[in-house]
């Protein structure tokens, strides 16, 4: 094959990042040159997000921007993949002719072949969406064998012969890894499962991601070793529901043991767990997270609301009292824990009493980060047909009200950390030479994340020396630092002297 170049553009969550890096690995295995700039690629592959309305708009904007490169750059073709392509398929293709192809998850195994044919002028049939929950047995225990015939992005399935010979793989004695890193960050997402068996009335994800399927622990460990060999210091375990891990493998406690094994992988110094369902959190899982060296004190818990009656309408469980009791349980074991959540405001039927219950929970919970989302209908969900819909202005007003409160409360929570010690992974140098602001010179700052801070959306830690300058540290270093000040949810900390290079 003539050498061709491809850029994989990723939107949405860290789970999508894993899928993009697997796609990139498959393409590199078959001779494609990976480039960062879509304007310098023969093909721009846009890995879309289909989660909420704003994410869909962002995905469409990215596809349109990539299409513009056909006149201003090298780009010849634009291909849509990912959740929005999987969810809408033919409809997206009809409404967005700028995309030269709309491909679903089933196309990932032969993405190279698809792109070659598209460059040759073919326009493949657009993906036809289906409810992916119907592709696997209802009983979780029956899925492990059946899942080999269902496309599960990020699960390293159905490797082609060319990929088996890749140099960029795990050792021959273990499961193969086909993945290409699309960046040099010292942390990386690591997918441990896909899909979800929950039936939250507002969420469409199970329809286009399918039923819950765990990855085999040995596959997860092989990929962690692969990442550790490439400079990754922190693995961020991602899935739609981490607390379900192992249920289809016959042991819900598999994740407890997996944490300990991951923490012992050479090169990996930190393990971060994401997306815990409060109704499924087990005391022994909390014990494993609290007692395993290397597992950071970070708890990403999907509360969504705190009014018991409204949560039932969402097809969820819990209430303010039970959620606060769970937080007490976590802090009894890990006093320094960082805890984040998301909440939905304006769900159909939400009363002022429901909203007051949510506000009371937020005021008592001392959460580090809270994502506030205004409700919007999602195609095909139960909530789309519920009565008691609030008008858009009222939802926006409630979002503004809760967001303002959250901004104040999370800033206060950050201030509570002043004087404490945190473990910080250095990620980058921000500002200084090459900064985007040409009018005002920006002093360079060393940016990292404390163990309590998740990637991208949870705030950062700025590391300074005692005189306010920048310590002599590099991305990938992990240091103990004392928090001395805050900027909103961001921390400012001074590394302990023994962690600094002479």
Tab-separated table of C-alpha atoms in Angstrom:
chain	number	residue	atom	x	y	z
A	1	UNK	CA	0.000	0.000	0.000
A	2	UNK	CA	1.165	3.507	-0.799
A	3	UNK	CA	1.979	5.321	2.445
A	4	UNK	CA	-0.959	7.427	3.544
A	5	UNK	CA	-1.363	9.725	6.518
A	6	UNK	CA	-4.251	9.901	8.972
A	7	UNK	CA	-5.170	12.129	11.888
A	8	UNK	CA	-7.494	10.811	14.580
A	9	UNK	CA	-9.433	13.666	16.192
A	10	UNK	CA	-11.051	12.751	19.507
A	11	UNK	CA	-14.076	14.346	21.139
A	12	UNK	CA	-15.835	13.382	24.341
A	13	UNK	CA	-14.683	11.279	27.244
A	14	UNK	CA	-11.535	9.370	28.116
A	15	UNK	CA	-13.215	6.147	26.981
A	16	UNK	CA	-13.236	7.646	23.490
A	17	UNK	CA	-9.523	8.413	23.879
A	18	UNK	CA	-8.822	4.717	24.399
A	19	UNK	CA	-10.869	3.861	21.313
A	20	UNK	CA	-8.962	6.447	19.268
A	21	UNK	CA	-5.601	5.074	20.354
A	22	UNK	CA	-6.665	1.538	19.461
A	23	UNK	CA	-7.819	2.781	16.035
A	24	UNK	CA	-4.519	4.588	15.617
A	25	UNK	CA	-2.644	1.410	16.553
A	26	UNK	CA	-4.558	-0.640	14.013
A	27	UNK	CA	-3.894	1.940	11.296
A	28	UNK	CA	-0.196	2.216	12.154
A	29	UNK	CA	0.023	-1.578	12.003
A	30	UNK	CA	-1.109	-1.480	8.392
A	31	UNK	CA	1.296	1.211	7.254
A	32	UNK	CA	-0.554	4.457	7.873
A	33	UNK	CA	1.451	7.458	9.077
A	34	UNK	CA	-0.141	9.048	12.135
A	35	UNK	CA	-0.070	12.858	12.254
A	36	UNK	CA	-1.341	15.261	14.906
A	37	UNK	CA	-2.597	17.976	12.550
A	38	UNK	CA	-5.690	17.028	10.539
A	39	UNK	CA	-4.665	19.626	7.961
A	40	UNK	CA	-1.552	17.549	7.229
A	41	UNK	CA	-3.394	14.242	6.872
A	42	UNK	CA	-4.845	12.538	3.832
A	43	UNK	CA	-7.773	11.423	5.986
A	44	UNK	CA	-9.227	13.011	9.108
A	45	UNK	CA	-11.001	10.441	11.280
A	46	UNK	CA	-13.239	12.244	13.779
A	47	UNK	CA	-14.136	10.137	16.819
A	48	UNK	CA	-17.426	11.768	17.782
A	49	UNK	CA	-19.329	12.007	21.066
A	50	UNK	CA	-23.073	11.373	21.230
A	51	UNK	CA	-23.703	11.830	24.949
A	52	UNK	CA	-25.609	15.126	25.322
A	53	UNK	CA	-26.797	17.866	23.001
A	54	UNK	CA	-23.728	20.087	23.392
A	55	UNK	CA	-21.388	17.161	22.727
A	56	UNK	CA	-23.272	16.381	19.527
A	57	UNK	CA	-22.940	19.996	18.390
A	58	UNK	CA	-19.221	19.931	19.151
A	59	UNK	CA	-18.863	16.740	17.090
A	60	UNK	CA	-20.665	18.253	14.113
A	61	UNK	CA	-18.532	21.390	14.368
A	62	UNK	CA	-15.391	19.250	14.354
A	63	UNK	CA	-16.563	17.401	11.245
A	64	UNK	CA	-17.330	20.671	9.468
A	65	UNK	CA	-13.939	22.108	10.447
A	66	UNK	CA	-12.228	18.993	9.124
A	67	UNK	CA	-14.197	19.305	5.889
A	68	UNK	CA	-12.922	22.887	5.482
A	69	UNK	CA	-9.386	21.481	5.418
A	70	UNK	CA	-10.133	19.942	2.036
A	71	UNK	CA	-9.639	23.419	0.561
A	72	UNK	CA	-7.017	24.797	2.941
A	73	UNK	CA	-4.929	21.735	3.803
A	74	UNK	CA	-3.809	18.361	2.558
A	75	UNK	CA	-6.970	16.611	3.730
A	76	UNK	CA	-8.854	14.659	1.076
A	77	UNK	CA	-11.456	12.785	3.106
A	78	UNK	CA	-13.310	13.164	6.405
A	79	UNK	CA	-14.693	10.108	8.209
A	80	UNK	CA	-17.034	10.109	11.209
A	81	UNK	CA	-16.691	7.308	13.769
A	82	UNK	CA	-17.443	7.032	17.477
A	83	UNK	CA	-20.579	7.312	19.568
A	84	UNK	CA	-22.504	9.823	17.468
A	85	UNK	CA	-21.777	7.866	14.298
A	86	UNK	CA	-22.821	4.645	16.035
A	87	UNK	CA	-25.959	6.196	17.484
A	88	UNK	CA	-27.265	8.017	14.391
A	89	UNK	CA	-25.478	6.423	11.423
A	90	UNK	CA	-27.541	6.917	8.267
A	91	UNK	CA	-29.344	9.936	9.730
A	92	UNK	CA	-26.049	11.693	10.434
A	93	UNK	CA	-24.769	10.854	6.952
A	94	UNK	CA	-27.926	12.269	5.337
A	95	UNK	CA	-27.796	15.481	7.335
A	96	UNK	CA	-24.037	15.943	7.058
A	97	UNK	CA	-22.917	15.196	3.481
A	98	UNK	CA	-19.578	16.863	4.297
A	99	UNK	CA	-18.584	13.565	5.947
A	100	UNK	CA	-17.292	11.155	3.301
A	101	UNK	CA	-18.294	8.199	5.457
A	102	UNK	CA	-20.123	7.476	8.696
A	103	UNK	CA	-18.810	4.222	10.188
A	104	UNK	CA	-19.961	2.328	13.270
A	105	UNK	CA	-18.065	0.230	15.791
A	106	UNK	CA	-18.281	-2.854	13.584
A	107	UNK	CA	-16.005	-1.104	11.068
A	108	UNK	CA	-13.102	-0.615	13.474
A	109	UNK	CA	-11.498	-4.027	12.883
A	110	UNK	CA	-10.869	-3.159	9.207
A	111	UNK	CA	-10.592	0.620	9.443
A	112	UNK	CA	-7.519	0.597	7.205
A	113	UNK	CA	-9.402	-1.145	4.412
A	114	UNK	CA	-12.318	1.260	4.737
A	115	UNK	CA	-10.050	4.313	4.547
A	116	UNK	CA	-8.188	2.975	1.527
A	117	UNK	CA	-11.453	2.440	-0.334
A	118	UNK	CA	-12.729	5.880	0.668
A	119	UNK	CA	-9.538	7.500	-0.638
A	120	UNK	CA	-10.040	5.558	-3.877
A	121	UNK	CA	-13.391	7.286	-4.321
A	122	UNK	CA	-15.794	4.775	-2.851
A	123	UNK	CA	-18.511	5.879	-0.444
A	124	UNK	CA	-19.298	2.961	1.852
A	125	UNK	CA	-22.819	2.338	3.073
A	126	UNK	CA	-23.459	4.349	6.194
A	127	UNK	CA	-23.793	2.561	9.498
A	128	UNK	CA	-27.314	1.363	10.329
A	129	UNK	CA	-27.926	1.920	14.058
A	130	UNK	CA	-29.293	-0.820	16.276
A	131	UNK	CA	-29.883	-1.240	20.000
A	132	UNK	CA	-26.562	-2.844	20.918
A	133	UNK	CA	-28.014	-4.269	24.128
A	134	UNK	CA	-29.656	-6.917	21.931
A	135	UNK	CA	-26.332	-8.184	20.597
A	136	UNK	CA	-25.356	-10.044	23.762
A	137	UNK	CA	-27.177	-12.442	26.126
A	138	UNK	CA	-29.221	-10.895	28.917
A	139	UNK	CA	-27.424	-13.021	31.515
A	140	UNK	CA	-24.018	-11.443	32.245
A	141	UNK	CA	-22.359	-14.830	32.786
A	142	UNK	CA	-23.199	-15.844	29.213
A	143	UNK	CA	-21.564	-12.797	27.621
A	144	UNK	CA	-17.879	-13.557	27.938
A	145	UNK	CA	-17.814	-16.084	25.085
A	146	UNK	CA	-20.458	-14.365	22.971
A	147	UNK	CA	-18.707	-10.990	23.172
A	148	UNK	CA	-15.914	-12.182	20.862
A	149	UNK	CA	-18.368	-11.791	17.965
A	150	UNK	CA	-19.479	-8.264	18.933
A	151	UNK	CA	-17.368	-5.168	18.293
A	152	UNK	CA	-16.206	-3.670	21.595
A	153	UNK	CA	-13.899	-0.700	20.925
A	154	UNK	CA	-10.961	-0.549	23.286
A	155	UNK	CA	-11.086	-4.287	24.036
A	156	UNK	CA	-8.345	-5.284	21.575
A	157	UNK	CA	-10.609	-7.710	19.703
A	158	UNK	CA	-10.198	-9.512	16.397
A	159	UNK	CA	-6.636	-8.484	15.679
A	160	UNK	CA	-5.700	-8.883	12.035
A	161	UNK	CA	-2.661	-10.956	11.032
A	162	UNK	CA	-0.708	-7.805	10.222
A	163	UNK	CA	-1.379	-6.487	13.721
A	164	UNK	CA	-0.175	-9.683	15.345
A	165	UNK	CA	3.302	-8.938	13.994
A	166	UNK	CA	3.385	-5.388	15.328
A	167	UNK	CA	6.523	-4.333	17.149
A	168	UNK	CA	4.331	-2.160	19.365
A	169	UNK	CA	2.737	-5.086	21.192
A	170	UNK	CA	2.923	-6.789	24.523
A	171	UNK	CA	5.381	-9.705	24.836
A	172	UNK	CA	4.483	-12.861	22.908
A	173	UNK	CA	3.868	-14.632	26.214
A	174	UNK	CA	0.940	-12.374	27.061
A	175	UNK	CA	-2.115	-10.852	25.370
A	176	UNK	CA	-1.320	-8.642	22.392
A	177	UNK	CA	-1.735	-4.878	22.631
A	178	UNK	CA	-2.472	-2.761	19.591
A	179	UNK	CA	-2.510	0.859	20.585
A	180	UNK	CA	-0.654	3.991	19.530
A	181	UNK	CA	-0.302	6.866	21.981
A	182	UNK	CA	-1.671	10.107	20.590
A	183	UNK	CA	0.269	12.383	22.896
A	184	UNK	CA	2.991	12.356	25.508
A	185	UNK	CA	1.077	12.926	28.728
A	186	UNK	CA	2.418	11.015	31.743
A	187	UNK	CA	-1.031	9.541	32.352
A	188	UNK	CA	-3.288	7.458	30.150
A	189	UNK	CA	-6.833	6.090	30.266
A	190	UNK	CA	-7.091	2.310	30.478
A	191	UNK	CA	-10.427	0.744	29.597
A	192	UNK	CA	-11.513	-2.101	31.873
A	193	UNK	CA	-15.076	-2.577	30.571
A	194	UNK	CA	-17.639	-1.344	28.070
A	195	UNK	CA	-21.389	-0.880	28.110
A	196	UNK	CA	-23.865	-0.630	30.944
A	197	UNK	CA	-26.739	-2.737	32.304
A	198	UNK	CA	-28.367	0.082	34.246
A	199	UNK	CA	-31.520	1.657	32.846
A	200	UNK	CA	-31.308	5.269	33.998
A	201	UNK	CA	-34.294	6.959	32.378
A	202	UNK	CA	-32.267	9.928	31.079
A	203	UNK	CA	-29.358	8.001	29.532
A	204	UNK	CA	-29.008	6.611	26.001
A	205	UNK	CA	-25.486	5.215	26.412
A	206	UNK	CA	-26.495	1.538	26.860
A	207	UNK	CA	-28.369	1.643	23.550
A	208	UNK	CA	-25.290	2.513	21.507
A	209	UNK	CA	-22.558	1.093	23.760
A	210	UNK	CA	-24.408	-2.104	24.574
A	211	UNK	CA	-24.602	-4.368	27.606
A	212	UNK	CA	-21.875	-4.425	30.228
A	213	UNK	CA	-18.785	-6.462	29.300
A	214	UNK	CA	-15.628	-6.678	31.426
A	215	UNK	CA	-12.217	-7.005	29.864
A	216	UNK	CA	-10.189	-9.999	30.984
A	217	UNK	CA	-7.858	-8.943	33.840
A	218	UNK	CA	-4.799	-10.276	31.999
A	219	UNK	CA	-5.609	-8.100	28.987
A	220	UNK	CA	-5.916	-5.057	31.234
A	221	UNK	CA	-2.586	-5.854	32.908
A	222	UNK	CA	-0.871	-6.391	29.547
A	223	UNK	CA	-2.008	-2.989	28.357
A	224	UNK	CA	-0.908	-1.406	31.636
A	225	UNK	CA	2.568	-2.910	31.162
A	226	UNK	CA	2.604	-1.570	27.596
A	227	UNK	CA	1.744	1.902	28.899
A	228	UNK	CA	4.314	1.697	31.688
A	229	UNK	CA	7.012	0.868	29.137
A	230	UNK	CA	6.127	4.083	27.287
A	231	UNK	CA	6.507	6.530	30.137
A	232	UNK	CA	3.013	6.460	31.607
A	233	UNK	CA	3.079	6.994	35.373
A	234	UNK	CA	-0.647	7.000	36.056
A	235	UNK	CA	-3.344	4.762	34.593
A	236	UNK	CA	-6.895	6.073	34.754
A	237	UNK	CA	-9.317	3.135	34.813
A	238	UNK	CA	-12.341	3.958	32.668
A	239	UNK	CA	-15.653	2.266	31.870
A	240	UNK	CA	-19.329	3.138	31.915
A	241	UNK	CA	-19.626	1.529	35.352
A	242	UNK	CA	-16.511	0.401	37.191
A	243	UNK	CA	-18.464	-1.010	40.146
A	244	UNK	CA	-19.931	-3.701	37.829
A	245	UNK	CA	-16.484	-4.969	36.796
A	246	UNK	CA	-16.252	-8.741	37.001
A	247	UNK	CA	-19.959	-9.552	37.259
A	248	UNK	CA	-19.899	-11.203	33.821
A	249	UNK	CA	-16.697	-13.033	34.770
A	250	UNK	CA	-18.266	-14.557	37.862
A	251	UNK	CA	-16.595	-12.417	40.522
A	252	UNK	CA	-17.555	-8.853	41.462
A	253	UNK	CA	-14.428	-8.648	43.614
A	254	UNK	CA	-12.090	-9.026	40.637
A	255	UNK	CA	-11.536	-5.278	40.533
A	256	UNK	CA	-10.238	-5.320	44.122
A	257	UNK	CA	-7.445	-7.718	43.161
A	258	UNK	CA	-6.876	-5.951	39.837
A	259	UNK	CA	-6.075	-2.690	41.628
A	260	UNK	CA	-3.273	-4.344	43.581
A	261	UNK	CA	-1.816	-5.978	40.457
A	262	UNK	CA	-1.956	-2.756	38.450
A	263	UNK	CA	-0.185	-0.857	41.209
A	264	UNK	CA	2.709	-3.332	40.939
A	265	UNK	CA	3.198	-2.935	37.177
A	266	UNK	CA	6.687	-1.628	36.432
A	267	UNK	CA	6.601	2.065	35.586
A	268	UNK	CA	3.074	2.618	36.876
A	269	UNK	CA	3.136	4.637	40.080
A	270	UNK	CA	-0.488	5.730	40.372
A	271	UNK	CA	-3.808	4.002	39.684
A	272	UNK	CA	-6.974	6.098	39.466
A	273	UNK	CA	-10.494	4.669	39.495
A	274	UNK	CA	-13.394	6.397	37.756
A	275	UNK	CA	-17.171	6.192	37.578
A	276	UNK	CA	-18.446	4.461	40.674
A	277	UNK	CA	-22.205	3.876	40.922
A	278	UNK	CA	-23.303	4.722	44.497
A	279	UNK	CA	-25.877	1.900	44.576
A	280	UNK	CA	-23.165	-0.649	43.732
A	281	UNK	CA	-20.274	0.518	45.911
A	282	UNK	CA	-19.200	-2.337	48.194
A	283	UNK	CA	-17.443	-1.814	51.542
A	284	UNK	CA	-14.687	-4.211	50.443
A	285	UNK	CA	-14.104	-2.168	47.263
A	286	UNK	CA	-13.710	0.958	49.399
A	287	UNK	CA	-11.307	-0.978	51.619
A	288	UNK	CA	-9.270	-2.092	48.588
A	289	UNK	CA	-9.083	1.465	47.255
A	290	UNK	CA	-8.086	2.843	50.651
A	291	UNK	CA	-5.485	0.210	51.524
A	292	UNK	CA	-3.746	-0.501	48.207
A	293	UNK	CA	-0.506	1.491	47.852
A	294	UNK	CA	-0.507	3.409	44.583
A	295	UNK	CA	-4.284	3.810	44.328
A	296	UNK	CA	-4.890	7.543	44.596
A	297	UNK	CA	-7.437	8.963	47.083
A	298	UNK	CA	-9.956	9.807	44.375
A	299	UNK	CA	-13.625	8.870	44.290
A	300	UNK	CA	-15.625	9.632	41.150
A	301	UNK	CA	-19.204	8.885	42.230
A	302	UNK	CA	-22.219	9.366	39.996
A	303	UNK	CA	-24.876	10.786	42.335
A	304	UNK	CA	-26.895	12.717	39.674
A	305	UNK	CA	-29.272	14.181	42.306
A	306	UNK	CA	-30.106	13.851	46.005
A	307	UNK	CA	-33.908	13.854	46.117
A	308	UNK	CA	-35.087	10.301	46.710
A	309	UNK	CA	-38.394	10.628	44.784
A	310	UNK	CA	-36.700	12.293	41.813
A	311	UNK	CA	-33.940	9.676	41.771
A	312	UNK	CA	-36.606	6.955	41.536
A	313	UNK	CA	-38.021	8.799	38.528
A	314	UNK	CA	-34.515	8.678	37.080
A	315	UNK	CA	-34.516	4.893	37.720
A	316	UNK	CA	-31.777	5.340	40.279
A	317	UNK	CA	-31.398	4.715	43.993
A	318	UNK	CA	-30.382	6.629	47.081
A	319	UNK	CA	-31.143	9.965	48.697
A	320	UNK	CA	-29.424	12.744	50.595
A	321	UNK	CA	-29.045	10.772	53.851
A	322	UNK	CA	-27.646	7.614	52.239
A	323	UNK	CA	-25.255	9.597	50.046
A	324	UNK	CA	-23.925	11.586	52.991
A	325	UNK	CA	-23.467	8.344	54.939
A	326	UNK	CA	-21.426	6.940	52.031
A	327	UNK	CA	-19.238	10.042	52.004
A	328	UNK	CA	-18.678	9.678	55.751
A	329	UNK	CA	-17.659	6.058	55.197
A	330	UNK	CA	-15.118	7.106	52.561
A	331	UNK	CA	-13.660	9.891	54.696
A	332	UNK	CA	-13.447	7.657	57.758
A	333	UNK	CA	-11.118	5.421	55.726
A	334	UNK	CA	-9.401	8.164	53.689
A	335	UNK	CA	-9.679	11.584	55.381
A	336	UNK	CA	-7.856	13.329	52.511
A	337	UNK	CA	-10.133	11.850	49.823
A	338	UNK	CA	-10.998	13.885	46.766
A	339	UNK	CA	-14.592	13.312	45.680
A	340	UNK	CA	-16.290	14.451	42.466
A	341	UNK	CA	-19.747	13.961	41.038
A	342	UNK	CA	-22.181	15.103	38.360
A	343	UNK	CA	-25.729	16.324	38.940
A	344	UNK	CA	-28.667	16.864	36.602
A	345	UNK	CA	-30.830	19.915	37.213
A	346	UNK	CA	-34.303	20.395	35.732
A	347	UNK	CA	-35.199	16.733	35.264
A	348	UNK	CA	-38.906	16.284	34.391
A	349	UNK	CA	-40.996	16.654	37.526
A	350	UNK	CA	-38.246	18.318	39.576
A	351	UNK	CA	-39.984	20.463	42.192
A	352	UNK	CA	-38.579	23.280	44.272
A	353	UNK	CA	-38.511	20.792	47.158
A	354	UNK	CA	-36.413	18.402	45.071
A	355	UNK	CA	-34.045	21.207	44.179
A	356	UNK	CA	-33.798	22.248	47.823
A	357	UNK	CA	-32.882	18.660	48.712
A	358	UNK	CA	-30.077	18.697	46.121
A	359	UNK	CA	-28.809	22.041	47.426
A	360	UNK	CA	-28.847	20.778	51.012
A	361	UNK	CA	-26.828	17.745	49.937
A	362	UNK	CA	-24.252	19.852	48.110
A	363	UNK	CA	-23.879	22.181	51.088
A	364	UNK	CA	-23.215	19.237	53.421
A	365	UNK	CA	-21.171	17.003	51.125
A	366	UNK	CA	-17.886	18.985	50.861
A	367	UNK	CA	-17.282	17.759	47.320
A	368	UNK	CA	-14.144	18.731	45.419
A	369	UNK	CA	-15.707	18.927	41.955
A	370	UNK	CA	-19.321	18.954	40.786
A	371	UNK	CA	-20.370	18.926	37.147
A	372	UNK	CA	-23.760	20.607	36.770
A	373	UNK	CA	-25.843	19.634	33.732
A	374	UNK	CA	-29.200	20.984	32.660
A	375	UNK	CA	-31.610	18.270	31.606
A	376	UNK	CA	-32.262	17.816	27.906
A	377	UNK	CA	-34.267	15.091	26.157
A	378	UNK	CA	-32.225	12.248	24.725
A	379	UNK	CA	-33.638	10.323	21.776
A	380	UNK	CA	-35.151	6.989	22.714
A	381	UNK	CA	-34.897	7.347	26.484
A	382	UNK	CA	-37.733	6.860	28.958
A	383	UNK	CA	-37.358	10.423	30.244
A	384	UNK	CA	-38.132	11.763	26.779
A	385	UNK	CA	-41.753	10.691	27.327
A	386	UNK	CA	-42.164	11.772	30.937
A	387	UNK	CA	-44.587	14.465	31.981
A	388	UNK	CA	-43.673	17.445	34.135
A	389	UNK	CA	-41.167	18.915	31.673
A	390	UNK	CA	-39.687	22.260	32.719
A	391	UNK	CA	-39.249	24.975	30.130
A	392	UNK	CA	-35.752	25.785	28.917
A	393	UNK	CA	-35.570	29.130	30.715
A	394	UNK	CA	-36.464	27.576	34.050
A	395	UNK	CA	-33.865	24.825	33.579
A	396	UNK	CA	-31.222	27.414	32.687
A	397	UNK	CA	-32.136	29.453	35.764
A	398	UNK	CA	-31.788	26.441	38.036
A	399	UNK	CA	-28.479	25.478	36.420
A	400	UNK	CA	-27.147	28.986	37.022
A	401	UNK	CA	-28.310	28.873	40.644
A	402	UNK	CA	-26.719	25.496	41.381
A	403	UNK	CA	-23.562	26.295	39.413
A	404	UNK	CA	-22.990	29.489	41.399
A	405	UNK	CA	-23.392	27.552	44.636
A	406	UNK	CA	-21.059	24.790	43.440
A	407	UNK	CA	-18.399	27.305	42.434
A	408	UNK	CA	-18.472	28.751	45.944
A	409	UNK	CA	-18.560	25.395	47.729
A	410	UNK	CA	-15.762	23.769	45.709
A	411	UNK	CA	-13.548	26.824	46.195
A	412	UNK	CA	-14.145	26.509	49.940
A	413	UNK	CA	-13.285	22.816	49.774
A	414	UNK	CA	-10.024	23.628	48.008
A	415	UNK	CA	-9.184	26.142	50.737
A	416	UNK	CA	-9.624	23.387	53.332
A	417	UNK	CA	-6.571	21.718	51.783
A	418	UNK	CA	-4.255	24.630	52.573
A	419	UNK	CA	-1.505	23.314	54.836
A	420	UNK	CA	-1.977	19.671	53.802
A	421	UNK	CA	0.430	17.482	51.846
A	422	UNK	CA	-0.545	16.170	48.402
A	423	UNK	CA	1.144	13.860	45.917
A	424	UNK	CA	1.447	15.683	42.599
A	425	UNK	CA	2.113	14.231	39.142
A	426	UNK	CA	3.838	16.910	37.055
A	427	UNK	CA	2.175	17.170	33.639
A	428	UNK	CA	3.369	20.250	31.775
A	429	UNK	CA	4.883	23.702	31.831
A	430	UNK	CA	2.158	26.264	31.183
A	431	UNK	CA	2.810	29.718	29.688
A	432	UNK	CA	6.216	31.301	29.134
A	433	UNK	CA	7.810	31.126	25.701
A	434	UNK	CA	5.314	30.038	23.073
A	435	UNK	CA	2.258	31.018	25.124
A	436	UNK	CA	-0.787	32.005	23.090
A	437	UNK	CA	-1.212	35.442	24.659
A	438	UNK	CA	1.117	37.684	22.644
A	439	UNK	CA	0.103	40.959	24.289
A	440	UNK	CA	0.903	40.122	27.906
A	441	UNK	CA	3.896	37.994	28.749
A	442	UNK	CA	2.781	35.011	30.828
A	443	UNK	CA	5.138	33.680	33.458
A	444	UNK	CA	5.671	29.946	33.022
A	445	UNK	CA	4.073	27.714	35.650
A	446	UNK	CA	4.590	24.066	36.445
A	447	UNK	CA	1.249	22.270	36.270
A	448	UNK	CA	0.362	18.927	37.766
A	449	UNK	CA	-2.438	17.047	39.469
A	450	UNK	CA	-2.729	15.972	43.061
A	451	UNK	CA	-3.959	12.468	43.722
A	452	UNK	CA	-7.347	13.992	44.545
A	453	UNK	CA	-7.654	15.636	41.100
A	454	UNK	CA	-8.825	13.725	38.035
A	455	UNK	CA	-7.597	14.610	34.540
A	456	UNK	CA	-8.900	17.411	32.331
A	457	UNK	CA	-11.914	18.632	34.328
A	458	UNK	CA	-11.085	18.455	38.045
A	459	UNK	CA	-8.691	21.334	38.560
A	460	UNK	CA	-4.905	21.287	38.731
A	461	UNK	CA	-2.053	21.957	41.133
A	462	UNK	CA	0.467	24.697	40.348
A	463	UNK	CA	3.891	23.930	41.784
A	464	UNK	CA	6.029	26.843	42.952
A	465	UNK	CA	9.219	27.151	44.967
A	466	UNK	CA	9.397	29.072	48.206
A	467	UNK	CA	10.146	32.320	46.379
A	468	UNK	CA	7.213	31.947	43.960
A	469	UNK	CA	9.389	30.682	41.119
A	470	UNK	CA	9.214	27.384	39.235
A	471	UNK	CA	10.799	24.267	40.810
A	472	UNK	CA	13.273	22.202	38.806
A	473	UNK	CA	10.908	19.389	37.904
A	474	UNK	CA	9.850	17.747	34.663
A	475	UNK	CA	6.650	16.177	33.325
A	476	UNK	CA	6.316	12.683	34.736
A	477	UNK	CA	7.875	13.521	38.100
A	478	UNK	CA	5.768	12.742	41.178
A	479	UNK	CA	6.456	14.887	44.224
A	480	UNK	CA	5.075	15.503	47.682
A	481	UNK	CA	4.003	19.120	48.023
A	482	UNK	CA	2.365	21.295	50.665
A	483	UNK	CA	-0.669	23.326	49.625
A	484	UNK	CA	-0.114	27.019	50.386
A	485	UNK	CA	-2.903	28.750	48.459
A	486	UNK	CA	-5.764	28.198	46.013
A	487	UNK	CA	-7.229	29.704	42.851
A	488	UNK	CA	-10.832	28.534	42.763
A	489	UNK	CA	-10.594	24.718	42.708
A	490	UNK	CA	-6.930	24.828	41.683
A	491	UNK	CA	-4.235	24.336	44.311
A	492	UNK	CA	-0.884	26.099	44.665
A	493	UNK	CA	1.739	23.984	46.405
A	494	UNK	CA	5.437	23.973	47.293
A	495	UNK	CA	7.276	20.645	46.795
A	496	UNK	CA	8.982	19.182	49.823
A	497	UNK	CA	12.713	19.868	49.619
A	498	UNK	CA	13.740	16.209	49.532
A	499	UNK	CA	11.727	15.694	46.330
A	500	UNK	CA	13.602	18.374	44.410
A	501	UNK	CA	16.639	17.672	42.279
A	502	UNK	CA	19.848	19.269	43.624
